[in-house]
Amino acid sequence: MSHLAGRLGALTPSLTLAIVERTKALRAEGVEIWGLSAGEPDFDTPTPIREAAKAALDRGETRYGPVAGQPQLRRLIARKLECENNLSYSPDEILVTNGGKQALYNLMMAVIDPGDEVLIPAPYWLSYPEMVRLAGGVPVMLPTDEATGFKVSAAQLEAAVTPRTRLLVINSPSNPTGMVYRRDELEALAAVAVRHDLLVVSDEIYEKLVYDGAEHVSIGSLNPEIFKRTITCNGFSKAYAMTGWRLGYLAGPREIIAAAAAVQSHSTSNVAAYSQAGAVVALEHPEVPAAVARMVAVFAERRLRLFEALTAIPGVRCACAEGAFYLFPDISASGLDSTDFCEQLLAEEHVACVPGIAFGSDRHIRLSYAADLATIERGAAGLARFMASRLRVGAAARPY
Ligand SMILES: Cc1ncc(COP(=O)(O)O)c(C=O)c1O
């Protein structure tokens, strides 16, 4: 007899765990792995931010705080959203959460009723559908591919809306594809959302990581109608190399933010006080923007290196994404599904990457360039050898 709750039956176990375990085991055996699977920046958190957290501890900021976050931090987040994103929120329309992940989880718990449909463009960040299911909702995928730049069109969105549709998820720049929506594309999607009275959650956690002059646009900033129904989600993990600090936030209509805060009040309470002290400095210290710009410049160089290496590999098709720190090549010419591809690539060439099936596409793999140039070059070389060997096997198997 199972002692587990019924709702866990709907949860997909992590599809990437086996590869992570195998990578760890190989490393433990002393094997050098070319790791292109990281979902986090490989930089240190900028110094002023780290200093601020240490000082907060020394000042005795070690106790419970307000559930929704320190007032000063909520004020600074409101200012940031106003200045950088053209979004006008007051501090009580902002909830500070334990990472972007908790922001999204709280939101799903706050707005989804059993049976509500949530539209998720695919490929998607793997936690969206699971959070929807945990909240009792039904994830409805909107498939995209290279032909449309991994973007959902207004017509596609329109066709997917039913009377049960509650929420649309927008993630730009995207994990895993790196796609960035243009303003006009978001305007078209926003018009559909407004017409059908949908809520929109805009996950903007990669907003600062855009390249080639791409512009990040917040969908909530487009007009007052879409603003009213948008919940903006963001955080400090990716832009400031602060994944371990667990700092995210949600901004949106007061009623929804209060409900999400109520969920948080009964689960985790406030984010650690010293982490919030770091976030304050991330938003107001004069040296931090330059530190972020340096990280972005390094990502930009690595992105081009990885893209050039991938496009030179026969059998690999890759779009040059404009954001985040991922590329998402199509490896289906290998004749392997994405899990077999990644497992065999790891075993034979010691290159670690993530099977696309985890994000809803079995034709692709996700490569992260949150890795140094040597790793990128060695990893891409291993991938090239591996692909060549699989293409040879495929050619030999073909009748002529
Ligand atoms: C698209 C997306 N949203 C949200 C998150 C959550 O980030 P965190 O909880 O570390 O702030 C991630 C992390 O990988 C992500 O890729």
Tab-separated table of C-alpha atoms and ligand atoms in Angstrom:
chain	number	residue	atom	x	y	z
A	1	MET	CA	0.000	0.000	0.000
A	2	SER	CA	1.354	3.417	-0.924
A	3	HIS	CA	1.543	6.026	1.812
A	4	LEU	CA	1.887	8.845	-0.699
A	5	ALA	CA	-0.708	11.498	-1.404
A	6	GLY	CA	-2.716	11.050	-4.577
A	7	ARG	CA	-1.604	14.389	-6.005
A	8	LEU	CA	1.973	13.113	-6.240
A	9	GLY	CA	0.826	10.559	-8.793
A	10	ALA	CA	0.617	13.406	-11.295
A	11	LEU	CA	4.170	14.544	-10.634
A	12	THR	CA	6.846	13.583	-13.183
A	13	PRO	CA	10.040	12.458	-11.489
A	14	SER	CA	13.086	14.470	-12.523
A	15	LEU	CA	14.131	13.290	-15.967
A	16	THR	CA	17.601	14.662	-15.559
A	17	LEU	CA	18.460	13.007	-12.278
A	18	ALA	CA	20.011	9.884	-13.829
A	19	ILE	CA	22.442	11.984	-15.869
A	20	VAL	CA	23.319	14.185	-12.896
A	21	GLU	CA	24.017	11.056	-10.820
A	22	ARG	CA	26.130	9.518	-13.591
A	23	THR	CA	28.106	12.756	-13.968
A	24	LYS	CA	28.802	12.819	-10.233
A	25	ALA	CA	29.853	9.175	-10.232
A	26	LEU	CA	32.275	9.703	-13.130
A	27	ARG	CA	33.763	12.775	-11.426
A	28	ALA	CA	34.169	10.789	-8.212
A	29	GLU	CA	36.153	8.209	-10.232
A	30	GLY	CA	38.464	11.040	-11.270
A	31	VAL	CA	37.140	11.352	-14.834
A	32	GLU	CA	37.309	14.894	-16.222
A	33	ILE	CA	33.835	15.973	-17.368
A	34	TRP	CA	33.126	18.793	-19.829
A	35	GLY	CA	30.086	20.195	-18.098
A	36	LEU	CA	27.619	22.035	-20.330
A	37	SER	CA	24.573	21.333	-18.209
A	38	ALA	CA	24.668	24.076	-15.563
A	39	GLY	CA	21.498	26.040	-14.887
A	40	GLU	CA	23.365	28.692	-12.955
A	41	PRO	CA	26.065	31.299	-13.607
A	42	ASP	CA	29.581	30.068	-12.855
A	43	PHE	CA	30.584	33.474	-11.401
A	44	ASP	CA	30.854	34.548	-7.789
A	45	THR	CA	28.223	36.902	-6.389
A	46	PRO	CA	29.620	40.478	-6.704
A	47	THR	CA	31.652	41.503	-3.640
A	48	PRO	CA	29.462	44.355	-2.274
A	49	ILE	CA	26.498	41.983	-2.126
A	50	ARG	CA	28.446	39.367	-0.179
A	51	GLU	CA	29.804	42.008	2.178
A	52	ALA	CA	26.271	43.268	2.856
A	53	ALA	CA	25.065	39.827	3.920
A	54	LYS	CA	28.029	39.384	6.283
A	55	ALA	CA	27.404	42.805	7.804
A	56	ALA	CA	23.707	41.974	8.269
A	57	LEU	CA	24.610	38.856	10.227
A	58	ASP	CA	27.015	40.838	12.369
A	59	ARG	CA	24.292	43.427	13.020
A	60	GLY	CA	22.121	40.625	14.350
A	61	GLU	CA	19.692	40.309	11.443
A	62	THR	CA	19.051	36.725	12.360
A	63	ARG	CA	15.385	36.740	13.286
A	64	TYR	CA	11.971	36.385	11.656
A	65	GLY	CA	10.969	39.279	9.440
A	66	PRO	CA	7.812	40.343	7.599
A	67	VAL	CA	6.541	37.438	5.444
A	68	ALA	CA	6.331	39.510	2.269
A	69	GLY	CA	9.857	40.894	2.616
A	70	GLN	CA	11.769	43.776	4.181
A	71	PRO	CA	9.974	47.077	3.440
A	72	GLN	CA	13.188	48.636	2.106
A	73	LEU	CA	13.718	45.769	-0.325
A	74	ARG	CA	10.108	45.892	-1.535
A	75	ARG	CA	10.506	49.631	-2.138
A	76	LEU	CA	13.704	49.082	-4.121
A	77	ILE	CA	12.114	46.317	-6.204
A	78	ALA	CA	9.185	48.650	-6.969
A	79	ARG	CA	11.671	51.327	-8.045
A	80	LYS	CA	13.594	48.845	-10.206
A	81	LEU	CA	10.406	47.670	-11.933
A	82	GLU	CA	9.382	51.274	-12.579
A	83	CYS	CA	12.762	52.430	-13.924
A	84	GLU	CA	13.903	49.358	-15.825
A	85	ASN	CA	10.659	47.681	-16.860
A	86	ASN	CA	8.155	50.512	-17.049
A	87	LEU	CA	5.902	48.698	-14.555
A	88	SER	CA	4.244	50.722	-11.775
A	89	TYR	CA	3.801	48.655	-8.648
A	90	SER	CA	3.568	49.896	-5.096
A	91	PRO	CA	5.625	48.029	-2.468
A	92	ASP	CA	2.549	46.190	-1.170
A	93	GLU	CA	2.078	44.726	-4.641
A	94	ILE	CA	5.425	42.937	-4.276
A	95	LEU	CA	6.208	39.654	-2.534
A	96	VAL	CA	9.814	38.643	-1.837
A	97	THR	CA	10.172	34.864	-2.187
A	98	ASN	CA	12.691	32.074	-1.763
A	99	GLY	CA	13.863	32.215	-5.369
A	100	GLY	CA	11.893	32.697	-8.533
A	101	LYS	CA	10.760	29.136	-8.050
A	102	GLN	CA	8.786	29.862	-4.906
A	103	ALA	CA	7.327	32.988	-6.511
A	104	LEU	CA	5.861	30.838	-9.286
A	105	TYR	CA	4.754	28.086	-6.932
A	106	ASN	CA	2.957	30.513	-4.620
A	107	LEU	CA	1.282	32.094	-7.609
A	108	MET	CA	0.008	28.773	-8.973
A	109	MET	CA	-1.362	27.913	-5.525
A	110	ALA	CA	-3.015	31.325	-5.298
A	111	VAL	CA	-4.807	31.438	-8.657
A	112	ILE	CA	-5.423	27.887	-9.939
A	113	ASP	CA	-8.527	25.880	-9.129
A	114	PRO	CA	-8.772	22.140	-9.864
A	115	GLY	CA	-9.309	21.646	-13.584
A	116	ASP	CA	-8.125	25.124	-14.588
A	117	GLU	CA	-6.025	25.073	-17.744
A	118	VAL	CA	-2.649	26.798	-17.891
A	119	LEU	CA	-1.121	27.495	-21.304
A	120	ILE	CA	2.606	26.764	-21.403
A	121	PRO	CA	4.658	27.389	-24.553
A	122	ALA	CA	6.897	24.377	-25.225
A	123	PRO	CA	9.820	23.818	-24.895
A	124	TYR	CA	9.315	25.047	-21.343
A	125	TRP	CA	11.173	25.326	-18.044
A	126	LEU	CA	10.530	21.953	-16.485
A	127	SER	CA	8.945	23.123	-13.241
A	128	TYR	CA	5.980	24.972	-14.836
A	129	PRO	CA	3.836	21.912	-15.640
A	130	GLU	CA	4.665	20.243	-12.338
A	131	MET	CA	3.649	23.309	-10.333
A	132	VAL	CA	0.404	23.517	-12.280
A	133	ARG	CA	-0.339	19.847	-11.554
A	134	LEU	CA	0.470	20.239	-7.851
A	135	ALA	CA	-2.063	23.068	-7.747
A	136	GLY	CA	-4.657	20.747	-9.344
A	137	GLY	CA	-4.538	22.481	-12.728
A	138	VAL	CA	-4.047	21.072	-16.193
A	139	PRO	CA	-0.954	22.142	-18.155
A	140	VAL	CA	-1.737	22.672	-21.844
A	141	MET	CA	1.365	22.853	-24.015
A	142	LEU	CA	1.681	25.199	-26.993
A	143	PRO	CA	4.304	23.539	-29.202
A	144	THR	CA	6.928	25.685	-30.935
A	145	ASP	CA	10.047	24.927	-32.963
A	146	GLU	CA	12.911	26.555	-34.863
A	147	ALA	CA	10.641	27.482	-37.769
A	148	THR	CA	8.910	30.088	-35.607
A	149	GLY	CA	11.988	30.897	-33.527
A	150	PHE	CA	10.462	28.891	-30.631
A	151	LYS	CA	7.750	31.549	-30.328
A	152	VAL	CA	4.018	31.152	-29.849
A	153	SER	CA	1.859	33.135	-32.280
A	154	ALA	CA	-1.331	34.983	-31.402
A	155	ALA	CA	-3.302	32.630	-33.665
A	156	GLN	CA	-1.879	29.598	-31.880
A	157	LEU	CA	-2.743	31.103	-28.517
A	158	GLU	CA	-6.248	32.015	-29.662
A	159	ALA	CA	-6.866	28.445	-30.845
A	160	ALA	CA	-5.770	26.981	-27.507
A	161	VAL	CA	-8.043	29.069	-25.276
A	162	THR	CA	-11.056	27.246	-23.783
A	163	PRO	CA	-13.591	28.302	-21.141
A	164	ARG	CA	-11.302	26.630	-18.569
A	165	THR	CA	-8.166	28.587	-19.517
A	166	ARG	CA	-6.993	30.633	-16.553
A	167	LEU	CA	-3.333	31.507	-17.034
A	168	LEU	CA	-0.738	31.938	-19.780
A	169	VAL	CA	2.953	31.484	-18.970
A	170	ILE	CA	5.431	33.734	-20.776
A	171	ASN	CA	9.147	33.129	-20.225
A	172	SER	CA	11.327	35.547	-22.150
A	173	PRO	CA	14.296	35.132	-22.373
A	174	SER	CA	13.506	31.446	-22.319
A	175	ASN	CA	14.991	28.492	-20.553
A	176	PRO	CA	15.745	26.199	-22.431
A	177	THR	CA	15.678	27.799	-25.906
A	178	GLY	CA	17.145	31.250	-25.163
A	179	MET	CA	14.380	32.785	-27.308
A	180	VAL	CA	13.490	36.462	-26.653
A	181	TYR	CA	10.085	37.852	-27.680
A	182	ARG	CA	10.014	41.156	-29.552
A	183	ARG	CA	7.671	43.930	-28.467
A	184	ASP	CA	5.259	43.466	-31.396
A	185	GLU	CA	5.032	39.729	-30.737
A	186	LEU	CA	4.178	40.347	-27.092
A	187	GLU	CA	1.596	42.952	-28.131
A	188	ALA	CA	-0.166	40.348	-30.265
A	189	LEU	CA	-0.157	37.800	-27.405
A	190	ALA	CA	-1.322	40.441	-24.923
A	191	ALA	CA	-4.296	41.309	-27.130
A	192	VAL	CA	-5.465	37.673	-27.037
A	193	ALA	CA	-4.971	37.469	-23.264
A	194	VAL	CA	-7.024	40.627	-22.724
A	195	ARG	CA	-9.796	39.525	-25.106
A	196	HIS	CA	-10.193	36.226	-23.249
A	197	ASP	CA	-9.698	37.652	-19.767
A	198	LEU	CA	-6.645	35.441	-19.058
A	199	LEU	CA	-4.095	35.996	-16.342
A	200	VAL	CA	-0.504	36.124	-17.575
A	201	VAL	CA	2.576	35.243	-15.575
A	202	SER	CA	5.717	36.752	-17.053
A	203	ASP	CA	8.842	34.953	-15.849
A	204	GLU	CA	11.623	37.476	-16.473
A	205	ILE	CA	14.411	35.836	-14.509
A	206	TYR	CA	16.829	35.983	-17.489
A	207	GLU	CA	15.949	39.583	-18.435
A	208	LYS	CA	19.471	40.950	-18.075
A	209	LEU	CA	21.040	38.200	-20.180
A	210	VAL	CA	20.290	39.383	-23.719
A	211	TYR	CA	22.734	39.706	-26.634
A	212	ASP	CA	23.109	41.100	-30.154
A	213	GLY	CA	21.135	44.212	-29.216
A	214	ALA	CA	18.008	42.251	-28.283
A	215	GLU	CA	15.670	44.195	-26.010
A	216	HIS	CA	13.880	42.653	-23.049
A	217	VAL	CA	10.266	43.819	-22.899
A	218	SER	CA	7.947	43.183	-19.942
A	219	ILE	CA	4.547	42.179	-21.285
A	220	GLY	CA	2.833	43.951	-18.369
A	221	SER	CA	4.276	47.276	-19.543
A	222	LEU	CA	2.508	47.253	-22.905
A	223	ASN	CA	-0.814	48.802	-21.884
A	224	PRO	CA	-3.035	49.259	-18.795
A	225	GLU	CA	-5.323	46.341	-19.734
A	226	ILE	CA	-2.543	43.754	-19.886
A	227	PHE	CA	-0.882	45.285	-16.806
A	228	LYS	CA	-4.020	44.581	-14.738
A	229	ARG	CA	-3.870	40.858	-15.515
A	230	THR	CA	-0.092	40.321	-15.477
A	231	ILE	CA	1.928	38.943	-12.611
A	232	THR	CA	5.622	39.633	-13.117
A	233	CYS	CA	8.084	37.132	-11.695
A	234	ASN	CA	11.775	37.816	-11.372
A	235	GLY	CA	14.704	37.208	-9.054
A	236	PHE	CA	18.369	37.659	-8.300
A	237	SER	CA	19.651	34.168	-9.151
A	238	LYS	CA	20.726	34.583	-12.757
A	239	ALA	CA	21.470	38.300	-13.151
A	240	TYR	CA	23.574	38.641	-9.997
A	241	ALA	CA	24.937	35.077	-9.754
A	242	MET	CA	22.954	34.510	-6.558
A	243	THR	CA	21.339	31.100	-7.078
A	244	GLY	CA	22.191	29.892	-3.576
A	245	TRP	CA	20.795	32.970	-1.856
A	246	ARG	CA	17.220	32.018	-2.738
A	247	LEU	CA	15.885	35.400	-3.707
A	248	GLY	CA	13.001	36.005	-6.052
A	249	TYR	CA	9.899	38.131	-6.222
A	250	LEU	CA	6.419	38.402	-7.583
A	251	ALA	CA	4.703	41.670	-8.524
A	252	GLY	CA	1.068	41.964	-9.481
A	253	PRO	CA	-2.460	42.935	-8.476
A	254	ARG	CA	-2.725	43.476	-4.707
A	255	GLU	CA	-5.296	40.726	-4.156
A	256	ILE	CA	-3.159	38.088	-5.894
A	257	ILE	CA	0.026	39.167	-4.127
A	258	ALA	CA	-1.760	39.034	-0.754
A	259	ALA	CA	-2.987	35.509	-1.535
A	260	ALA	CA	0.501	34.383	-2.633
A	261	ALA	CA	1.890	35.899	0.595
A	262	ALA	CA	-0.686	33.945	2.592
A	263	VAL	CA	0.548	30.715	0.952
A	264	GLN	CA	4.103	31.688	1.852
A	265	SER	CA	3.113	32.574	5.421
A	266	HIS	CA	2.086	28.951	6.001
A	267	SER	CA	5.002	27.330	4.207
A	268	THR	CA	8.343	29.111	4.531
A	269	SER	CA	7.648	32.601	5.977
A	270	ASN	CA	10.162	35.271	5.063
A	271	VAL	CA	13.327	34.892	2.975
A	272	ALA	CA	16.437	34.787	5.207
A	273	ALA	CA	17.071	38.311	6.486
A	274	TYR	CA	20.764	38.384	5.488
A	275	SER	CA	19.877	37.291	1.940
A	276	GLN	CA	17.481	40.217	1.712
A	277	ALA	CA	20.249	42.534	2.916
A	278	GLY	CA	22.323	41.291	-0.037
A	279	ALA	CA	19.426	41.943	-2.413
A	280	VAL	CA	19.139	45.544	-1.200
A	281	VAL	CA	22.770	46.127	-2.134
A	282	ALA	CA	22.332	44.324	-5.483
A	283	LEU	CA	19.690	46.924	-6.337
A	284	GLU	CA	21.353	50.061	-5.039
A	285	HIS	CA	25.148	49.693	-4.870
A	286	PRO	CA	26.813	51.782	-7.598
A	287	GLU	CA	29.373	49.073	-8.480
A	288	VAL	CA	26.876	46.297	-9.107
A	289	PRO	CA	25.607	47.292	-12.588
A	290	ALA	CA	29.189	47.205	-13.912
A	291	ALA	CA	29.743	43.788	-12.346
A	292	VAL	CA	26.582	42.513	-14.048
A	293	ALA	CA	27.670	44.035	-17.370
A	294	ARG	CA	31.017	42.207	-17.107
A	295	MET	CA	29.246	38.880	-16.601
A	296	VAL	CA	26.947	39.551	-19.553
A	297	ALA	CA	29.940	40.375	-21.760
A	298	VAL	CA	31.581	37.078	-20.834
A	299	PHE	CA	28.362	35.170	-21.569
A	300	ALA	CA	28.118	36.958	-24.919
A	301	GLU	CA	31.564	35.788	-25.996
A	302	ARG	CA	30.929	32.216	-24.873
A	303	ARG	CA	27.586	32.157	-26.655
A	304	LEU	CA	29.219	33.010	-29.969
A	305	ARG	CA	31.955	30.420	-29.441
A	306	LEU	CA	29.467	27.682	-28.647
A	307	PHE	CA	27.167	28.687	-31.496
A	308	GLU	CA	30.014	28.692	-34.034
A	309	ALA	CA	31.209	25.306	-32.820
A	310	LEU	CA	27.718	23.784	-32.952
A	311	THR	CA	26.848	25.067	-36.406
A	312	ALA	CA	30.087	23.561	-37.740
A	313	ILE	CA	28.997	20.063	-36.669
A	314	PRO	CA	27.328	18.077	-39.475
A	315	GLY	CA	23.968	16.774	-38.321
A	316	VAL	CA	23.473	19.418	-35.607
A	317	ARG	CA	20.952	22.199	-36.298
A	318	CYS	CA	21.053	25.159	-33.974
A	319	ALA	CA	19.248	28.489	-33.777
A	320	CYS	CA	21.329	31.369	-32.393
A	321	ALA	CA	19.213	32.345	-29.418
A	322	GLU	CA	19.394	35.921	-28.162
A	323	GLY	CA	19.067	35.385	-24.434
A	324	ALA	CA	19.690	33.430	-21.207
A	325	PHE	CA	22.806	31.176	-21.262
A	326	TYR	CA	21.539	28.207	-23.230
A	327	LEU	CA	21.536	26.888	-26.780
A	328	PHE	CA	19.065	24.211	-27.767
A	329	PRO	CA	20.308	22.301	-30.820
A	330	ASP	CA	18.337	19.654	-32.702
A	331	ILE	CA	20.289	16.395	-32.549
A	332	SER	CA	17.651	14.137	-34.078
A	333	ALA	CA	19.876	13.362	-37.096
A	334	SER	CA	21.811	11.109	-34.702
A	335	GLY	CA	18.899	8.673	-34.721
A	336	LEU	CA	18.856	8.781	-30.901
A	337	ASP	CA	16.283	10.218	-28.552
A	338	SER	CA	17.534	12.994	-26.300
A	339	THR	CA	18.060	10.817	-23.205
A	340	ASP	CA	20.056	8.132	-25.031
A	341	PHE	CA	22.004	10.870	-26.784
A	342	CYS	CA	23.006	12.542	-23.512
A	343	GLU	CA	23.767	9.284	-21.724
A	344	GLN	CA	25.963	7.974	-24.518
A	345	LEU	CA	27.643	11.357	-25.025
A	346	LEU	CA	28.516	11.416	-21.342
A	347	ALA	CA	29.785	7.839	-21.322
A	348	GLU	CA	31.877	8.129	-24.496
A	349	GLU	CA	33.042	11.742	-24.611
A	350	HIS	CA	32.539	12.856	-21.002
A	351	VAL	CA	30.394	15.780	-22.085
A	352	ALA	CA	27.435	16.556	-19.803
A	353	CYS	CA	24.296	18.230	-21.172
A	354	VAL	CA	20.572	17.986	-20.528
A	355	PRO	CA	18.121	15.920	-22.624
A	356	GLY	CA	15.509	18.090	-24.320
A	357	ILE	CA	12.743	15.716	-23.246
A	358	ALA	CA	12.989	17.283	-19.775
A	359	PHE	CA	11.769	20.514	-21.422
A	360	GLY	CA	9.243	18.890	-23.736
A	361	SER	CA	11.302	18.128	-26.881
A	362	ASP	CA	12.971	14.796	-27.531
A	363	ARG	CA	14.690	16.094	-30.698
A	364	HIS	CA	16.888	18.570	-28.793
A	365	ILE	CA	19.484	18.825	-26.059
A	366	ARG	CA	20.174	21.835	-23.842
A	367	LEU	CA	23.713	23.148	-23.702
A	368	SER	CA	24.617	25.767	-21.138
A	369	TYR	CA	27.410	28.250	-21.714
A	370	ALA	CA	27.686	29.006	-18.031
A	371	ALA	CA	31.077	27.329	-18.386
A	372	ASP	CA	34.566	28.571	-19.259
A	373	LEU	CA	35.774	28.729	-22.862
A	374	ALA	CA	38.036	25.695	-22.518
A	375	THR	CA	35.089	23.601	-21.332
A	376	ILE	CA	32.930	24.925	-24.138
A	377	GLU	CA	35.558	24.070	-26.748
A	378	ARG	CA	36.340	20.616	-25.388
A	379	GLY	CA	32.641	19.904	-24.921
A	380	ALA	CA	31.790	20.937	-28.466
A	381	ALA	CA	34.678	18.862	-29.850
A	382	GLY	CA	33.376	15.818	-27.969
A	383	LEU	CA	29.900	16.470	-29.302
A	384	ALA	CA	31.264	16.702	-32.865
A	385	ARG	CA	33.079	13.340	-32.560
A	386	PHE	CA	30.016	11.723	-31.036
A	387	MET	CA	27.660	13.052	-33.725
A	388	ALA	CA	30.043	11.930	-36.504
A	389	SER	CA	30.119	8.408	-35.082
A	390	ARG	CA	26.325	8.228	-34.903
A	391	LEU	CA	25.922	9.604	-38.428
A	392	ARG	CA	28.326	6.877	-39.676
A	393	VAL	CA	26.264	4.190	-37.936
A	394	GLY	CA	23.102	5.676	-39.465
A	395	ALA	CA	24.653	5.799	-42.938
A	396	ALA	CA	25.851	2.188	-42.685
A	397	ALA	CA	22.350	1.084	-41.671
A	398	ARG	CA	20.753	2.779	-44.673
A	399	PRO	CA	20.362	0.522	-47.754
A	400	TYR	CA	22.201	2.936	-50.099
B	1	LIG	C1	12.850	29.999	-16.362
B	1	LIG	C2	13.185	29.927	-14.923
B	1	LIG	N1	12.354	30.480	-14.037
B	1	LIG	C3	12.599	30.435	-12.722
B	1	LIG	C4	13.729	29.818	-12.225
B	1	LIG	C5	13.916	29.804	-10.725
B	1	LIG	O1	15.079	30.355	-10.312
B	1	LIG	P1	15.421	30.537	-8.764
B	1	LIG	O2	14.413	29.806	-7.973
B	1	LIG	O3	16.793	29.993	-8.609
B	1	LIG	O4	15.387	32.023	-8.521
B	1	LIG	C6	14.632	29.221	-13.105
B	1	LIG	C7	15.824	28.505	-12.601
B	1	LIG	O5	16.465	27.752	-13.265
B	1	LIG	C8	14.362	29.284	-14.491
B	1	LIG	O6	15.198	28.743	-15.383
